[in-house]
PDB file of C-alpha atoms in Angstrom:
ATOM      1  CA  UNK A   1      82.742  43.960  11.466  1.00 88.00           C
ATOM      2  CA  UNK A   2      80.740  40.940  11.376  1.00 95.00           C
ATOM      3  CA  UNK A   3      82.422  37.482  10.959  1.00 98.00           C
ATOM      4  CA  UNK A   4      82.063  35.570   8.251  1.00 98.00           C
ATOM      5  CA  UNK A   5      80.593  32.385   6.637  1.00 98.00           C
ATOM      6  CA  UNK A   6      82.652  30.632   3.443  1.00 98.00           C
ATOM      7  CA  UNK A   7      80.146  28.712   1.375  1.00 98.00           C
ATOM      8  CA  UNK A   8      81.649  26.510  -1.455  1.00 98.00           C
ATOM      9  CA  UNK A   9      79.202  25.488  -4.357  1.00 98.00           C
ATOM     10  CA  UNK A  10      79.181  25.588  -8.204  1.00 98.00           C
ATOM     11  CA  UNK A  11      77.020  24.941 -10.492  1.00 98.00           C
ATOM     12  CA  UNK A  12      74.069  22.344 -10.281  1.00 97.00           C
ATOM     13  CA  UNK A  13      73.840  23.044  -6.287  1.00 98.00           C
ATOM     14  CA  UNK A  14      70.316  22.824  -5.191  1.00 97.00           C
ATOM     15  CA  UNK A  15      68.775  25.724  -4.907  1.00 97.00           C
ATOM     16  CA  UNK A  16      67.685  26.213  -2.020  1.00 97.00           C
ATOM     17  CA  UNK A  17      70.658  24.571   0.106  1.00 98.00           C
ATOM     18  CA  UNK A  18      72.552  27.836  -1.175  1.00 98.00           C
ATOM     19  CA  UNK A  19      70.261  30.568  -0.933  1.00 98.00           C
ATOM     20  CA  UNK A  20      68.330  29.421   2.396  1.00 98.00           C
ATOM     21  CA  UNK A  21      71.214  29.127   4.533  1.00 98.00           C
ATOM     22  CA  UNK A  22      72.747  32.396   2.710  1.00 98.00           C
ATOM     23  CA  UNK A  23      69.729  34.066   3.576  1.00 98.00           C
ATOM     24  CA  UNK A  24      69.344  33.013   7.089  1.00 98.00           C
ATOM     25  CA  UNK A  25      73.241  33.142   8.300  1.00 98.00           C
ATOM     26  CA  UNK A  26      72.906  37.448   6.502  1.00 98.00           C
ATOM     27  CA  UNK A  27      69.978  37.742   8.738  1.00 97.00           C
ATOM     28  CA  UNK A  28      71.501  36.904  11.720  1.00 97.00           C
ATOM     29  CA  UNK A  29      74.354  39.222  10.935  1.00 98.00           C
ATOM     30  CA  UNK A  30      77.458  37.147   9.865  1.00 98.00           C
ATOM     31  CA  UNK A  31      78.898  37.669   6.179  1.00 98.00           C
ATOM     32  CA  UNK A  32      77.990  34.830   4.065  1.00 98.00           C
ATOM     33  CA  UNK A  33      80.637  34.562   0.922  1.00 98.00           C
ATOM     34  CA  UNK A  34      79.914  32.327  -2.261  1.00 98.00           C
ATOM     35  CA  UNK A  35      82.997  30.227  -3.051  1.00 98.00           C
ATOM     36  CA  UNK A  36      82.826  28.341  -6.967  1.00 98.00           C
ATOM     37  CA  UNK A  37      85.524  26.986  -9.086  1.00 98.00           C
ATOM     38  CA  UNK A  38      85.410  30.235 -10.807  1.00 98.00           C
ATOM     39  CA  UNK A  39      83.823  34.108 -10.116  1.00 98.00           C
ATOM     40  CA  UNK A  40      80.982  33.721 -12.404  1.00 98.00           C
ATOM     41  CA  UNK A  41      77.366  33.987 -12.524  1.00 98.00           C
ATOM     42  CA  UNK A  42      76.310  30.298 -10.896  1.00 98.00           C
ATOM     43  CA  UNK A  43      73.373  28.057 -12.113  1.00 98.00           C
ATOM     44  CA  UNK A  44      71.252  26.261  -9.297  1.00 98.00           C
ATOM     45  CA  UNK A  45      69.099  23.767 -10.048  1.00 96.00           C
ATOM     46  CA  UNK A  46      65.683  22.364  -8.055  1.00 93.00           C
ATOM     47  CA  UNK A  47      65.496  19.177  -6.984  1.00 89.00           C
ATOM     48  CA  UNK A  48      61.586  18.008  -6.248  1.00 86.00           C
ATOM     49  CA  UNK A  49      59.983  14.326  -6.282  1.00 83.00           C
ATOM     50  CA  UNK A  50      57.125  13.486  -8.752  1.00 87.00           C
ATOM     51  CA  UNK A  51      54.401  10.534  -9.180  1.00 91.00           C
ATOM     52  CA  UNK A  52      55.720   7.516 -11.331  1.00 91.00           C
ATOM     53  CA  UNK A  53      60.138   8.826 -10.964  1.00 89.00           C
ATOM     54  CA  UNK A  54      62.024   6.432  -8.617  1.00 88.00           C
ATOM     55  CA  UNK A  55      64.588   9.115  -7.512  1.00 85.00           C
ATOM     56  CA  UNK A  56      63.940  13.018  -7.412  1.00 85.00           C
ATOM     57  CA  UNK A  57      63.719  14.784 -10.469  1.00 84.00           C
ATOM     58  CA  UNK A  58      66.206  18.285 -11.413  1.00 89.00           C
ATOM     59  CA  UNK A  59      65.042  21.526 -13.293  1.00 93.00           C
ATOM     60  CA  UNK A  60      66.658  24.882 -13.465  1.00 93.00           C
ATOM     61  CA  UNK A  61      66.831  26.947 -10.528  1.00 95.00           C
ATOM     62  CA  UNK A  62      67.823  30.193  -9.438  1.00 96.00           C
ATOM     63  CA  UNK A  63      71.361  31.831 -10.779  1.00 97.00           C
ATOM     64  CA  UNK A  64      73.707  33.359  -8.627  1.00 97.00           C
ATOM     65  CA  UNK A  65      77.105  35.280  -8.778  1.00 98.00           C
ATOM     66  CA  UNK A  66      80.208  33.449  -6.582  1.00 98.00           C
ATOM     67  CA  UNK A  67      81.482  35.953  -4.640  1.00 98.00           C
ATOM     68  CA  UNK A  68      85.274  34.361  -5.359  1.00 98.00           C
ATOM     69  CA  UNK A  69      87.168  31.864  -6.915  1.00 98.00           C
ATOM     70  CA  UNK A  70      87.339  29.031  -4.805  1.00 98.00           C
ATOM     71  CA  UNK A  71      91.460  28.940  -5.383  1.00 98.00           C
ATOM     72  CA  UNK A  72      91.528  32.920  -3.974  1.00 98.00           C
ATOM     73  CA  UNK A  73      90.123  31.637  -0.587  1.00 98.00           C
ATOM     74  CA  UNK A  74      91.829  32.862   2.584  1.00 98.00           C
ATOM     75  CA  UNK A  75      90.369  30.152   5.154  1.00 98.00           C
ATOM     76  CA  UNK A  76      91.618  31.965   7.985  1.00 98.00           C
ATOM     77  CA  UNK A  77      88.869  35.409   7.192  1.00 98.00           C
ATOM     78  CA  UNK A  78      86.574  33.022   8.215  1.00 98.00           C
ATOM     79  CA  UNK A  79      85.032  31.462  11.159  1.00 98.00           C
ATOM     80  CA  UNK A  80      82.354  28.912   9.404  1.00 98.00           C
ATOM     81  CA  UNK A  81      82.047  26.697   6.379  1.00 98.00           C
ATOM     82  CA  UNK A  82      78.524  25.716   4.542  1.00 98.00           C
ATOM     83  CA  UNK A  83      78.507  23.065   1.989  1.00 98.00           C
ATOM     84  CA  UNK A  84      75.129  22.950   0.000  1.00 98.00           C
ATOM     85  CA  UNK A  85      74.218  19.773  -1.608  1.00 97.00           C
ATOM     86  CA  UNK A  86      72.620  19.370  -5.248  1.00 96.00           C
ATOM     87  CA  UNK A  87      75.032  17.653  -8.196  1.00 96.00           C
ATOM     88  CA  UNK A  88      77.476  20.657  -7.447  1.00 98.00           C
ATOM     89  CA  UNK A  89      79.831  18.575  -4.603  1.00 98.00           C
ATOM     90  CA  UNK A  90      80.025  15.397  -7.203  1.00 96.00           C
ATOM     91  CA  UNK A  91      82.388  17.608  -9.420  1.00 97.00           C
ATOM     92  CA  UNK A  92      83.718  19.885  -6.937  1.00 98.00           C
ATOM     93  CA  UNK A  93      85.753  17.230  -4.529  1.00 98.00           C
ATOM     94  CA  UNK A  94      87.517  16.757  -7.279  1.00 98.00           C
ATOM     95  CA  UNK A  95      89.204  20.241  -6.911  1.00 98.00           C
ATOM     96  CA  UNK A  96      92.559  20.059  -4.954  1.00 98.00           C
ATOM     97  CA  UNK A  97      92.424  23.842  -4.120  1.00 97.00           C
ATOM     98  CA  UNK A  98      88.496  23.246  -3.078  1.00 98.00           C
ATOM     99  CA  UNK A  99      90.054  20.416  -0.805  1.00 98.00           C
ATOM    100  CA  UNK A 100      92.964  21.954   0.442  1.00 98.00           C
ATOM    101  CA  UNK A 101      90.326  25.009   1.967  1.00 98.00           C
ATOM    102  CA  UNK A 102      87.757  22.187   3.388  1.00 98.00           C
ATOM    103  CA  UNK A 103      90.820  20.604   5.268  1.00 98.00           C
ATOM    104  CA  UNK A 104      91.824  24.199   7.015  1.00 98.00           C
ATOM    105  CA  UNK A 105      88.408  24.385   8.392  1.00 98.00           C
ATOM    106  CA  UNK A 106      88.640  20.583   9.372  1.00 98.00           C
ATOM    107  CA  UNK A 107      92.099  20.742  10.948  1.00 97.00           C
ATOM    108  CA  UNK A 108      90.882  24.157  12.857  1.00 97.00           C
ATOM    109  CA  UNK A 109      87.700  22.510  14.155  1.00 97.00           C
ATOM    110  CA  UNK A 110      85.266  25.188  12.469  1.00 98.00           C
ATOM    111  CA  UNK A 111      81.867  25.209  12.360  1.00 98.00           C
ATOM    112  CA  UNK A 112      80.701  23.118   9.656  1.00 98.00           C
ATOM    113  CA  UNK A 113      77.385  22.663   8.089  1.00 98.00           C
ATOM    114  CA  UNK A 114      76.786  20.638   5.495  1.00 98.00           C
ATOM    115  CA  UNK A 115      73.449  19.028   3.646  1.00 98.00           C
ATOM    116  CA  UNK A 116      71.991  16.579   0.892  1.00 97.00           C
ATOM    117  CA  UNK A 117      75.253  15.503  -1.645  1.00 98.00           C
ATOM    118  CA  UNK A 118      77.676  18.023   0.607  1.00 98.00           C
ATOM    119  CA  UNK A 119      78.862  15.205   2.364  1.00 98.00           C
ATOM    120  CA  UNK A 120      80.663  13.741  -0.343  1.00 98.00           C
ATOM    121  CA  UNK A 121      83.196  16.970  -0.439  1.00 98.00           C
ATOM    122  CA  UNK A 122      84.738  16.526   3.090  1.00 98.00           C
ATOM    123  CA  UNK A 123      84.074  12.526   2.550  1.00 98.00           C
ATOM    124  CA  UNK A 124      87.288  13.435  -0.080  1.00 98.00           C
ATOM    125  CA  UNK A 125      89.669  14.558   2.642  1.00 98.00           C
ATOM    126  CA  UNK A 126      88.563  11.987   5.274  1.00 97.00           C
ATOM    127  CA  UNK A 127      86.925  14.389   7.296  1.00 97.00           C
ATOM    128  CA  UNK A 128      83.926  11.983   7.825  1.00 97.00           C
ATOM    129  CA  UNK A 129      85.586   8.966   9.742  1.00 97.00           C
ATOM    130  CA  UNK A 130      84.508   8.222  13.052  1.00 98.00           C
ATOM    131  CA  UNK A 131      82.054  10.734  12.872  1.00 98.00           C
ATOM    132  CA  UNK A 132      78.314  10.582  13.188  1.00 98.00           C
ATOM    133  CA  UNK A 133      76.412  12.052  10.304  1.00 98.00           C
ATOM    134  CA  UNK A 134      73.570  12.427   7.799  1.00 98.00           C
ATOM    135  CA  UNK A 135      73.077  13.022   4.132  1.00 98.00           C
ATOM    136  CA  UNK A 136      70.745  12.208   1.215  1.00 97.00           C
ATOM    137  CA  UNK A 137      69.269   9.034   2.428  1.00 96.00           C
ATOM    138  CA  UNK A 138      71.004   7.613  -0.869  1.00 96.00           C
ATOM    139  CA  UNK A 139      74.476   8.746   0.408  1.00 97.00           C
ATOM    140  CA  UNK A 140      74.102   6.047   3.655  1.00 98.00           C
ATOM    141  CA  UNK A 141      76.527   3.600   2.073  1.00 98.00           C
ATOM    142  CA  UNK A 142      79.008   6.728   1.017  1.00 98.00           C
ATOM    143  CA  UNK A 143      79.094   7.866   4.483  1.00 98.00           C
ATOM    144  CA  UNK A 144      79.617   4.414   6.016  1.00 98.00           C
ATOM    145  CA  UNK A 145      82.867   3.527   3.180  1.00 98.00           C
ATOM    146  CA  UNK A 146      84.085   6.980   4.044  1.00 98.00           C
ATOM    147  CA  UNK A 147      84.021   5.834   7.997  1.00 98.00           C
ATOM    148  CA  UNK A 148      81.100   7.618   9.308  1.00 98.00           C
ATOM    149  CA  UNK A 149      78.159   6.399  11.181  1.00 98.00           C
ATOM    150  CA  UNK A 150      74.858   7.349   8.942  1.00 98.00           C
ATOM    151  CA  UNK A 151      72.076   7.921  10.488  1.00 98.00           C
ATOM    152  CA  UNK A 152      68.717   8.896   8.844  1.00 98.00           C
ATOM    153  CA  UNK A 153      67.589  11.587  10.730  1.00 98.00           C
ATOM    154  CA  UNK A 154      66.622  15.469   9.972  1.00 98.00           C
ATOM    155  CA  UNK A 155      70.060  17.008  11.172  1.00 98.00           C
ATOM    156  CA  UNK A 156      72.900  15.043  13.168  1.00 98.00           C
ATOM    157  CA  UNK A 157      75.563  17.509  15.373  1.00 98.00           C
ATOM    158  CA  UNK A 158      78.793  15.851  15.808  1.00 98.00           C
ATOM    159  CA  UNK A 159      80.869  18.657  17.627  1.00 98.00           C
ATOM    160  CA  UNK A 160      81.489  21.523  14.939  1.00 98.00           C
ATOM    161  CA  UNK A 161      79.874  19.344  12.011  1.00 98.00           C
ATOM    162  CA  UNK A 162      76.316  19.976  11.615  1.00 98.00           C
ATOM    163  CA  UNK A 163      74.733  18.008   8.974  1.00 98.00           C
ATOM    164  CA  UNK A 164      71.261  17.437   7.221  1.00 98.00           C
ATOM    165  CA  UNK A 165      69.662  15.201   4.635  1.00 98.00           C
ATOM    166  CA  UNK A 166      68.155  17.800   2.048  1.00 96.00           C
ATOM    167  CA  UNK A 167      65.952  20.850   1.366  1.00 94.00           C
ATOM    168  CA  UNK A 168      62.908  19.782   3.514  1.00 95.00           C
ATOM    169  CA  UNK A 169      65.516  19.782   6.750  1.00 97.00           C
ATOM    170  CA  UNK A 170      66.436  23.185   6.560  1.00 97.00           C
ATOM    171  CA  UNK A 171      64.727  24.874   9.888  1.00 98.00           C
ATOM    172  CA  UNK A 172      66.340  21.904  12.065  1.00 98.00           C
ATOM    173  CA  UNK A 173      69.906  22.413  10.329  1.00 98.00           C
ATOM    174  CA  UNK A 174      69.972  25.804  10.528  1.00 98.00           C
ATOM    175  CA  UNK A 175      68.829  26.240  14.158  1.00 98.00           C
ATOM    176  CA  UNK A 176      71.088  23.690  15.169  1.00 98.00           C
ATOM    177  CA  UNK A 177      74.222  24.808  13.114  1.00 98.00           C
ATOM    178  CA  UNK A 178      73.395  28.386  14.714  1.00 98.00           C
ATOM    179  CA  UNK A 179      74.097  26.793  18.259  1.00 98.00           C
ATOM    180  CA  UNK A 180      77.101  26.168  17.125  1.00 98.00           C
ATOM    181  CA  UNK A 181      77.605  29.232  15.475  1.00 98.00           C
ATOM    182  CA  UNK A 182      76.961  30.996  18.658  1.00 97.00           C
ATOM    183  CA  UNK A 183      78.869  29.262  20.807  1.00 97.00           C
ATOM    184  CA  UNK A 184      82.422  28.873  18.663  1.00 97.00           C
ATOM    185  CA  UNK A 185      81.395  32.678  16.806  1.00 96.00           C
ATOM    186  CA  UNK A 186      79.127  34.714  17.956  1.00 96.00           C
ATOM    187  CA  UNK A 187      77.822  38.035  15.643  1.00 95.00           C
ATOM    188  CA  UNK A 188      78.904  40.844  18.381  1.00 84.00           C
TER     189      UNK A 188
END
């Protein structure tokens, strides 16, 4: 039985921060569950940069069905927790059952990986202070008031917590997040 990955997202997530590391984790045999406020048919969006716009701009991405309500989550049937970025954690750490889950992983020292606006979701249960970690470069002052060091770098691995700035970051995250992955919960 292979182990499995929660990920916890909603709609507005980016894209690609769900469906890349979904993608990759499934191909290197783990489970990879879809966590959302509700079970529902989820809509991503695409975040991209364009001429003349001071910030990135958002469109409509992919949709995709949550596997489970995030409030029906077991932590324990799982050995890893990925939090995608996009608007999706903004709305999210709001969500005391969404927070009660993220601190179980936390408090077990899991293997976490999050990217982009992820950050902000275990920023809401302190899980950020004193460590070292990345984000959306936009983020660095989030990071810092929620104790963290920032730094501004493709991914940053701080024990269990593997995190990563956005989209364009995604082979560095990945590989490094599967280091972890392999050492704390190996497929086989």
């Amino acid at each position: 039985m292979a182990p499995k990955i929660l990920m916890v997202t909603g709609d507005a997530a980016e894209s690609l921060e769900v469906l890349y590391p979904y993608q990759r984790l499934s191909e290197e045999g783990y489970e990879v569950h879809i966590a959302a406020p509700s079970r529902k048919k989820l809509q991503f969006v695409v975040h991209d940069f364009e001429d003349g716009f001071d910030t990135y701009t958002e469109k409509a991405g992919y949709t995709w069905p949550a596997d489970l309500a995030i409030a029906d989550v077991d932590p324990g049937q799982y050995v890893a927790l990925v939090i995608p970025g996009g608007r999706a954690p903004e709305y999210l750490r709001n969500d005391p059952e969404l927070r009660k889950v993220l601190k179980s992983f936390f408090d077990s020292d899991k293997p976490v990986a999050q990217i982009c606006h992820g950050p902000l979701m275990t920023a809401a249960i302190d899980g950020l202070s004193g460590r070292r970690v990345t984000a959306y470069p936009a983020l660095e002052l989030d990071m810092q008031a929620a104790g963290a060091s920032y730094r501004d770098a493709e991914v940053v691995v701080d024990g269990s917590l593997v995190s990563s700035r956005a989209w364009p970051d995604h082979p560095a995250w990945m590989r490094e997040f599967l280091t972890v992955l392999r050492d704390k919960a190996p497929v086989g």
